[in-house]
Tab-separated table of C-alpha atoms and ligand atoms in Angstrom:
chain	number	residue	atom	x	y	z
A	1	MET	CA	0.000	0.000	0.000
A	2	TRP	CA	1.032	3.600	-0.570
A	3	ILE	CA	1.517	6.249	2.097
A	4	VAL	CA	1.209	9.887	1.097
A	5	PRO	CA	1.986	12.062	4.126
A	6	GLU	CA	0.352	15.394	4.798
A	7	SER	CA	3.661	17.145	4.031
A	8	ALA	CA	3.585	15.893	0.414
A	9	ILE	CA	0.079	17.136	-0.426
A	10	PRO	CA	0.815	20.852	-1.121
A	11	GLY	CA	2.934	20.068	-4.179
A	12	LEU	CA	0.479	17.511	-5.529
A	13	VAL	CA	-3.172	18.544	-5.567
A	14	ASP	CA	-3.992	22.076	-6.716
A	15	GLU	CA	-7.314	23.904	-6.979
A	16	GLN	CA	-7.969	22.755	-10.540
A	17	SER	CA	-7.279	19.060	-9.926
A	18	ALA	CA	-9.469	19.161	-6.784
A	19	PHE	CA	-12.227	20.921	-8.745
A	20	ASP	CA	-12.122	18.334	-11.561
A	21	ALA	CA	-12.122	15.363	-9.154
A	22	ILE	CA	-15.057	16.708	-7.117
A	23	GLU	CA	-17.129	17.749	-10.132
A	24	ALA	CA	-16.753	14.225	-11.556
A	25	THR	CA	-17.688	12.747	-8.152
A	26	PHE	CA	-20.876	14.820	-7.798
A	27	ALA	CA	-21.829	13.801	-11.344
A	28	ALA	CA	-21.202	10.105	-10.541
A	29	MET	CA	-23.310	10.355	-7.364
A	30	SER	CA	-26.214	11.829	-9.295
A	31	ARG	CA	-25.983	9.143	-12.011
A	32	GLY	CA	-26.161	6.480	-9.269
A	33	ASP	CA	-22.637	5.200	-9.986
A	34	ALA	CA	-21.367	6.261	-6.560
A	35	TYR	CA	-22.887	6.555	-3.107
A	36	ASN	CA	-21.896	7.540	0.403
A	37	PHE	CA	-22.333	5.342	3.441
A	38	PRO	CA	-24.037	6.762	6.547
A	39	VAL	CA	-21.850	9.237	8.410
A	40	VAL	CA	-20.647	8.404	11.898
A	41	ARG	CA	-20.049	11.527	13.958
A	42	GLU	CA	-19.524	11.667	17.692
A	43	ALA	CA	-19.138	14.560	20.109
A	44	LEU	CA	-16.081	13.896	22.274
A	45	GLY	CA	-16.703	16.787	24.668
A	46	GLU	CA	-15.093	20.242	24.918
A	47	GLY	CA	-16.292	21.002	21.380
A	48	ARG	CA	-14.345	18.118	19.840
A	49	GLN	CA	-16.051	16.156	17.060
A	50	TYR	CA	-14.810	12.888	15.567
A	51	GLY	CA	-16.219	10.726	12.828
A	52	PHE	CA	-16.021	8.683	9.668
A	53	LYS	CA	-17.142	9.517	6.140
A	54	SER	CA	-17.015	6.720	3.605
A	55	GLY	CA	-18.383	5.570	0.282
A	56	LEU	CA	-18.082	3.576	-2.915
A	57	ASP	CA	-17.648	4.791	-6.483
A	58	ARG	CA	-18.231	1.712	-8.646
A	59	VAL	CA	-17.145	3.299	-11.896
A	60	GLY	CA	-14.240	5.287	-10.458
A	61	ALA	CA	-13.178	2.162	-8.489
A	62	LEU	CA	-12.998	4.010	-5.161
A	63	LEU	CA	-13.726	2.509	-1.759
A	64	GLY	CA	-12.558	4.081	1.462
A	65	VAL	CA	-13.059	6.170	4.544
A	66	LYS	CA	-11.942	9.485	5.957
A	67	ALA	CA	-11.403	9.336	9.704
A	68	GLY	CA	-11.117	12.668	11.372
A	69	GLY	CA	-12.750	15.543	13.106
A	70	TYR	CA	-12.695	18.995	14.566
A	71	PHE	CA	-10.527	19.845	17.547
A	72	PRO	CA	-11.075	23.500	18.469
A	73	GLY	CA	-8.047	23.683	20.798
A	74	ASN	CA	-5.600	22.923	17.981
A	75	ALA	CA	-5.118	26.499	16.810
A	76	GLU	CA	-3.351	27.218	20.125
A	77	ARG	CA	-1.049	24.251	19.428
A	78	GLY	CA	-0.210	25.696	16.015
A	79	ILE	CA	-1.971	22.951	14.058
A	80	PRO	CA	-5.267	23.067	12.104
A	81	ASN	CA	-8.512	22.480	13.985
A	82	HIS	CA	-9.422	19.821	11.437
A	83	GLN	CA	-7.404	16.605	11.619
A	84	SER	CA	-8.109	13.823	9.171
A	85	THR	CA	-6.635	10.857	7.323
A	86	VAL	CA	-8.054	9.093	4.264
A	87	TYR	CA	-7.762	5.312	3.840
A	88	LEU	CA	-8.371	3.791	0.396
A	89	PHE	CA	-9.159	0.134	-0.338
A	90	ASP	CA	-9.364	-2.005	-3.453
A	91	PRO	CA	-13.155	-2.278	-4.085
A	92	ASP	CA	-12.765	-5.847	-5.408
A	93	SER	CA	-10.579	-7.352	-2.692
A	94	GLY	CA	-10.950	-4.969	0.271
A	95	LYS	CA	-7.155	-4.787	0.559
A	96	PRO	CA	-5.877	-1.390	1.746
A	97	THR	CA	-4.223	0.522	-1.074
A	98	ALA	CA	-3.345	3.892	0.457
A	99	MET	CA	-3.185	6.069	3.557
A	100	VAL	CA	-3.252	9.772	2.735
A	101	GLY	CA	-2.960	12.910	4.857
A	102	GLY	CA	-6.400	14.512	4.727
A	103	ASN	CA	-6.052	17.987	6.235
A	104	LEU	CA	-5.170	20.075	3.190
A	105	LEU	CA	-7.263	17.773	0.997
A	106	THR	CA	-10.327	18.525	3.164
A	107	ALA	CA	-9.872	22.246	2.644
A	108	LEU	CA	-9.298	21.813	-1.104
A	109	ARG	CA	-12.269	19.490	-1.643
A	110	THR	CA	-14.590	21.723	0.430
A	111	ALA	CA	-13.505	24.811	-1.492
A	112	ALA	CA	-13.916	22.901	-4.752
A	113	ALA	CA	-17.529	22.049	-3.821
A	114	SER	CA	-18.569	25.665	-3.317
A	115	ALA	CA	-16.625	26.712	-6.440
A	116	ILE	CA	-18.538	24.060	-8.429
A	117	SER	CA	-21.802	25.526	-7.121
A	118	ILE	CA	-20.667	29.007	-8.204
A	119	LYS	CA	-19.712	27.730	-11.658
A	120	HIS	CA	-23.100	26.096	-12.201
A	121	LEU	CA	-25.483	28.366	-10.251
A	122	ALA	CA	-24.199	31.937	-9.819
A	123	ARG	CA	-25.197	34.682	-12.239
A	124	GLN	CA	-22.614	35.093	-14.996
A	125	ASP	CA	-22.323	38.820	-14.189
A	126	ALA	CA	-21.504	38.279	-10.481
A	127	LYS	CA	-18.980	40.940	-9.409
A	128	VAL	CA	-18.899	41.039	-5.596
A	129	LEU	CA	-18.009	38.043	-3.430
A	130	GLY	CA	-19.288	38.078	0.159
A	131	MET	CA	-17.417	36.012	2.748
A	132	VAL	CA	-19.041	35.107	6.080
A	133	GLY	CA	-16.385	33.404	8.197
A	134	ALA	CA	-12.655	33.978	8.468
A	135	GLY	CA	-11.340	30.692	9.870
A	136	HIS	CA	-8.922	28.162	8.361
A	137	GLN	CA	-11.246	27.181	5.484
A	138	SER	CA	-12.136	30.705	4.433
A	139	ALA	CA	-8.932	31.438	2.499
A	140	PHE	CA	-9.295	28.212	0.493
A	141	GLN	CA	-12.924	29.082	-0.210
A	142	MET	CA	-12.039	32.542	-1.506
A	143	ARG	CA	-9.171	31.299	-3.704
A	144	ALA	CA	-11.374	28.636	-5.343
A	145	ALA	CA	-14.382	30.966	-5.744
A	146	VAL	CA	-12.572	33.759	-7.595
A	147	ARG	CA	-11.600	31.324	-10.366
A	148	GLN	CA	-15.275	30.975	-11.361
A	149	ARG	CA	-16.419	34.549	-12.067
A	150	ARG	CA	-14.797	37.926	-12.761
A	151	PHE	CA	-15.102	39.164	-9.185
A	152	GLU	CA	-14.025	42.781	-8.705
A	153	LYS	CA	-14.305	43.022	-4.923
A	154	VAL	CA	-14.582	40.925	-1.758
A	155	VAL	CA	-16.695	41.999	1.218
A	156	GLY	CA	-16.498	40.114	4.494
A	157	TRP	CA	-17.983	39.701	7.955
A	158	ASN	CA	-16.880	37.511	10.843
A	159	PHE	CA	-18.237	36.809	14.324
A	160	HIS	CA	-14.701	37.381	15.635
A	161	PRO	CA	-13.657	40.629	13.897
A	162	GLU	CA	-9.999	40.157	14.875
A	163	MET	CA	-9.860	37.270	12.351
A	164	LEU	CA	-10.895	39.447	9.381
A	165	SER	CA	-7.235	40.035	8.478
A	166	ARG	CA	-7.201	36.525	6.954
A	167	LEU	CA	-9.842	37.622	4.430
A	168	ALA	CA	-8.046	40.927	3.753
A	169	ASP	CA	-4.722	39.129	3.229
A	170	THR	CA	-6.244	36.497	0.937
A	171	ALA	CA	-8.048	39.130	-1.149
A	172	ALA	CA	-4.757	41.059	-1.446
A	173	GLU	CA	-2.978	37.858	-2.558
A	174	LEU	CA	-5.664	37.528	-5.268
A	175	GLY	CA	-5.343	41.188	-6.300
A	176	LEU	CA	-8.849	42.123	-5.142
A	177	PRO	CA	-9.968	44.992	-2.902
A	178	PHE	CA	-11.438	43.907	0.438
A	179	GLU	CA	-13.951	45.681	2.653
A	180	ALA	CA	-15.069	44.576	6.122
A	181	VAL	CA	-18.814	45.250	6.286
A	182	SER	CA	-21.937	44.714	8.367
A	183	LEU	CA	-24.170	41.773	7.455
A	184	ASP	CA	-26.748	44.214	6.010
A	185	ASP	CA	-24.043	45.691	3.760
A	186	LEU	CA	-22.746	42.288	2.816
A	187	GLY	CA	-26.187	41.199	1.606
A	188	ALA	CA	-26.708	44.492	-0.215
A	189	GLN	CA	-23.402	44.272	-2.105
A	190	ALA	CA	-22.652	40.582	-2.654
A	191	ASP	CA	-23.727	38.648	-5.755
A	192	VAL	CA	-22.269	35.445	-4.292
A	193	ILE	CA	-22.114	34.706	-0.543
A	194	ILE	CA	-20.026	31.933	0.980
A	195	THR	CA	-20.748	31.025	4.612
A	196	ILE	CA	-17.991	29.004	6.290
A	197	THR	CA	-18.356	29.207	10.061
A	198	SER	CA	-18.945	26.869	12.992
A	199	SER	CA	-22.073	28.760	14.045
A	200	PHE	CA	-25.050	27.149	15.779
A	201	ASP	CA	-27.312	30.163	15.179
A	202	PRO	CA	-28.398	31.842	11.945
A	203	ILE	CA	-26.028	34.623	10.866
A	204	VAL	CA	-27.349	35.684	7.441
A	205	MET	CA	-31.015	36.613	7.615
A	206	ASP	CA	-33.572	36.213	4.839
A	207	ALA	CA	-34.239	39.967	4.576
A	208	GLN	CA	-30.517	40.675	4.056
A	209	VAL	CA	-30.280	38.676	0.817
A	210	ARG	CA	-31.115	40.269	-2.536
A	211	PRO	CA	-32.867	38.497	-5.430
A	212	GLY	CA	-30.324	36.934	-7.804
A	213	THR	CA	-27.819	36.061	-5.092
A	214	HIS	CA	-26.088	32.701	-5.015
A	215	LEU	CA	-25.169	31.345	-1.580
A	216	ALA	CA	-22.773	28.500	-0.852
A	217	CYS	CA	-23.449	27.462	2.749
A	218	MET	CA	-20.426	25.368	3.667
A	219	GLY	CA	-20.059	25.476	7.446
A	220	THR	CA	-23.048	23.406	8.564
A	221	ASP	CA	-21.959	19.769	8.627
A	222	THR	CA	-23.406	18.606	11.958
A	223	LYS	CA	-26.824	18.382	13.571
A	224	GLY	CA	-27.627	21.668	15.284
A	225	LYS	CA	-25.276	23.929	13.305
A	226	GLN	CA	-26.861	26.772	11.320
A	227	GLU	CA	-25.549	29.717	9.277
A	228	VAL	CA	-28.586	31.230	7.531
A	229	GLU	CA	-32.182	31.878	8.536
A	230	ALA	CA	-34.417	28.927	7.644
A	231	ALA	CA	-36.845	31.232	5.787
A	232	LEU	CA	-34.113	31.926	3.228
A	233	LEU	CA	-34.141	28.256	2.197
A	234	GLY	CA	-37.910	28.557	1.733
A	235	ARG	CA	-37.325	31.474	-0.696
A	236	ALA	CA	-34.302	30.003	-2.507
A	237	THR	CA	-33.893	27.133	-4.937
A	238	VAL	CA	-31.866	24.708	-2.826
A	239	PHE	CA	-29.137	22.429	-4.154
A	240	THR	CA	-26.846	20.112	-2.259
A	241	ASP	CA	-24.109	17.515	-2.589
A	242	GLU	CA	-26.323	14.783	-1.066
A	243	VAL	CA	-29.961	15.197	-0.036
A	244	ALA	CA	-29.786	12.695	2.876
A	245	GLN	CA	-26.974	14.688	4.484
A	246	SER	CA	-28.540	18.043	3.636
A	247	ILE	CA	-31.712	17.307	5.609
A	248	SER	CA	-29.968	15.631	8.560
A	249	ILE	CA	-26.642	17.434	9.144
A	250	GLY	CA	-26.700	20.221	6.550
A	251	GLU	CA	-28.126	23.719	6.413
A	252	ALA	CA	-31.498	22.379	5.174
A	253	GLN	CA	-32.085	20.430	8.430
A	254	HIS	CA	-33.762	23.484	10.017
A	255	ALA	CA	-35.958	24.545	7.069
A	256	VAL	CA	-37.138	20.953	6.535
A	257	ALA	CA	-37.846	20.444	10.254
A	258	SER	CA	-39.897	23.647	10.398
A	259	GLY	CA	-41.857	22.842	7.222
A	260	LEU	CA	-40.446	25.737	5.174
A	261	LEU	CA	-38.767	23.397	2.684
A	262	SER	CA	-39.643	19.905	1.528
A	263	GLU	CA	-37.019	17.252	0.976
A	264	SER	CA	-38.318	16.708	-2.575
A	265	ALA	CA	-37.582	20.358	-3.453
A	266	ILE	CA	-33.844	19.923	-2.839
A	267	ALA	CA	-31.840	19.160	-5.986
A	268	GLU	CA	-28.475	17.480	-6.296
A	269	ILE	CA	-25.720	19.658	-7.753
A	270	GLY	CA	-24.696	16.536	-9.680
A	271	ALA	CA	-27.990	16.709	-11.584
A	272	VAL	CA	-27.077	20.222	-12.732
A	273	ILE	CA	-23.583	19.066	-13.742
A	274	ASN	CA	-25.124	16.167	-15.705
A	275	GLY	CA	-27.687	18.430	-17.380
A	276	ALA	CA	-30.656	16.669	-15.736
A	277	HIS	CA	-31.586	19.837	-13.787
A	278	PRO	CA	-31.558	23.283	-15.419
A	279	GLY	CA	-29.943	24.964	-12.390
A	280	ARG	CA	-30.564	28.733	-12.154
A	281	GLN	CA	-33.590	29.699	-14.260
A	282	SER	CA	-33.698	33.479	-13.885
A	283	ALA	CA	-31.519	36.419	-12.899
A	284	GLU	CA	-33.850	37.083	-9.949
A	285	GLU	CA	-33.756	33.573	-8.509
A	286	ILE	CA	-31.865	32.992	-5.266
A	287	THR	CA	-29.838	29.798	-5.494
A	288	LEU	CA	-28.433	28.169	-2.359
A	289	PHE	CA	-25.937	25.315	-2.273
A	290	ASP	CA	-25.957	23.330	0.974
A	291	GLY	CA	-22.443	21.861	0.963
A	292	THR	CA	-22.432	19.223	3.684
A	293	GLY	CA	-19.201	17.446	2.699
A	294	VAL	CA	-19.477	13.818	1.579
A	295	GLY	CA	-17.025	10.950	1.977
A	296	LEU	CA	-16.708	10.446	-1.773
A	297	GLN	CA	-15.180	13.932	-2.051
A	298	ASP	CA	-12.407	12.805	0.291
A	299	LEU	CA	-11.822	9.580	-1.597
A	300	ALA	CA	-11.707	11.393	-4.947
A	301	VAL	CA	-9.060	13.950	-3.941
A	302	ALA	CA	-7.074	11.340	-1.983
A	303	SER	CA	-7.005	9.075	-5.032
A	304	ALA	CA	-5.822	11.981	-7.195
A	305	ALA	CA	-3.111	12.695	-4.610
A	306	VAL	CA	-1.920	9.073	-4.653
A	307	ASP	CA	-1.674	9.019	-8.463
A	308	LEU	CA	0.267	12.293	-8.493
A	309	ALA	CA	2.518	11.202	-5.591
A	310	ILE	CA	3.417	7.933	-7.324
A	311	ALA	CA	4.161	9.799	-10.571
A	312	LYS	CA	6.407	12.281	-8.739
A	313	GLY	CA	8.120	9.687	-6.551
A	314	LEU	CA	6.627	11.181	-3.370
A	315	ALA	CA	4.587	8.157	-2.228
A	316	GLN	CA	6.103	5.638	0.196
A	317	GLU	CA	5.278	1.992	-0.528
A	318	VAL	CA	4.898	-0.412	2.400
A	319	ASP	CA	4.206	-4.130	2.402
A	320	PHE	CA	0.974	-4.364	4.403
B	401	NAD	P1	-12.108	27.580	12.245
B	401	NAD	O1	-12.217	27.106	13.645
B	401	NAD	O2	-10.763	27.857	11.677
B	401	NAD	O3	-12.989	28.917	12.075
B	401	NAD	C1	-14.289	28.972	12.631
B	401	NAD	C2	-15.082	30.093	12.001
B	401	NAD	O4	-16.381	30.138	12.610
B	401	NAD	C3	-14.475	31.482	12.243
B	401	NAD	O5	-14.844	32.331	11.193
B	401	NAD	C4	-15.159	31.896	13.541
B	401	NAD	O6	-15.133	33.303	13.757
B	401	NAD	C5	-16.553	31.393	13.280
B	401	NAD	N1	-17.325	31.190	14.509
B	401	NAD	C6	-16.926	30.527	15.625
B	401	NAD	N2	-17.898	30.560	16.542
B	401	NAD	C7	-18.940	31.246	15.998
B	401	NAD	C8	-20.235	31.607	16.441
B	401	NAD	N3	-20.667	31.277	17.669
B	401	NAD	N4	-21.022	32.314	15.615
B	401	NAD	C9	-20.609	32.637	14.371
B	401	NAD	N5	-19.393	32.325	13.877
B	401	NAD	C10	-18.569	31.628	14.689
B	401	NAD	O7	-12.904	26.517	11.358
B	401	NAD	P2	-12.760	26.205	9.806
B	401	NAD	O8	-11.754	25.143	9.621
B	401	NAD	O9	-12.634	27.463	9.026
B	401	NAD	O10	-14.197	25.529	9.515
B	401	NAD	C11	-15.362	26.332	9.532
B	401	NAD	C12	-16.590	25.435	9.504
B	401	NAD	O11	-16.625	24.685	8.294
B	401	NAD	C13	-16.668	24.404	10.626
B	401	NAD	O12	-17.978	24.410	11.154
B	401	NAD	C14	-16.391	23.090	9.949
B	401	NAD	O13	-16.988	22.002	10.602
B	401	NAD	C15	-16.983	23.358	8.589
B	401	NAD	N6	-16.471	22.508	7.509
B	401	NAD	C16	-17.365	22.040	6.601
B	401	NAD	C17	-16.927	21.236	5.568
B	401	NAD	C18	-17.896	20.751	4.535
B	401	NAD	O14	-17.537	19.907	3.714
B	401	NAD	N7	-19.082	21.277	4.479
B	401	NAD	C19	-15.574	20.895	5.458
B	401	NAD	C20	-14.685	21.431	6.377
B	401	NAD	C21	-15.143	22.247	7.392
């Protein structure tokens, strides 16, 4: 089996290869060629979460699991709050084929998911990107998003204003002006809004969002988390990576529970990629992507990393 350590990932998988792998995965899920197994997620106390995301892609020949979680004390230790490792297996024999560092890959595959939603659902003339959240993932989200439209400006808001410098620095790296704004201003200016926080209460309210906006809600991946007011999902056309996760651990859990949104109204982004769903149908429509994060995303980017690592001589082979 191959081992690809975390330290090798930065030189291997870039934004484009992550985007391509995840777009193909969402398409395979929607065709029925690939599916995710039920998520196991446990609260360990003191805000720590640990779990397993896994799945099978029959056509892409992927079987595996990402083991990992969220450890909020890690930032003080100088390591990312998310810690994860991906294990790949041969779908025919069950033999392990690879162990891959999953931290950077998680950020890249999550950013790729929201970028895919922007590619397929945002208005073509989108100019202002609104960022809600300024944690570890936010920089990856911004970098992937700006590749999809000709954004001219980034506006941002964060619950902890002292973290906003990450958004300012990332916008500067991308050559875009950045403005820290109120949530009212953010909604008034942004054509695309990405939410990437660990909030358990709605941050973006329905009345703050203009017609025509596209939202990628990426932070809610656990029961109880919430980033936008449930009424907004009642007003928007809602898309997701996987409907089962969207209604149980995703942003849609609240709107579905309160009867503002029906499960049958939620479309898979893969259906849009495959051309089975038209996606955005007017310039006034609000589109909302509920990106819950599925195991197959992790397997797809890990598999790409293994192929690239073998080609570049960066993978270690062990007899297992
Ligand atoms: P982080 O700890 O680095 O940053 C946390 C962010 O949430 C910061 O912007 C912080 O200010 C904000 N925040 C914290 N408490 C808040 C509160 N009470 N109200 C509002 N905002 C609050 O985390 P990160 O690595 O950037 O991840 C952000 C979120 O994205 C997490 O919830 C994580 O679980 C989620 N995530 C989702 C996926 C997916 O596939 N959907 C993948 C990775 C991470």
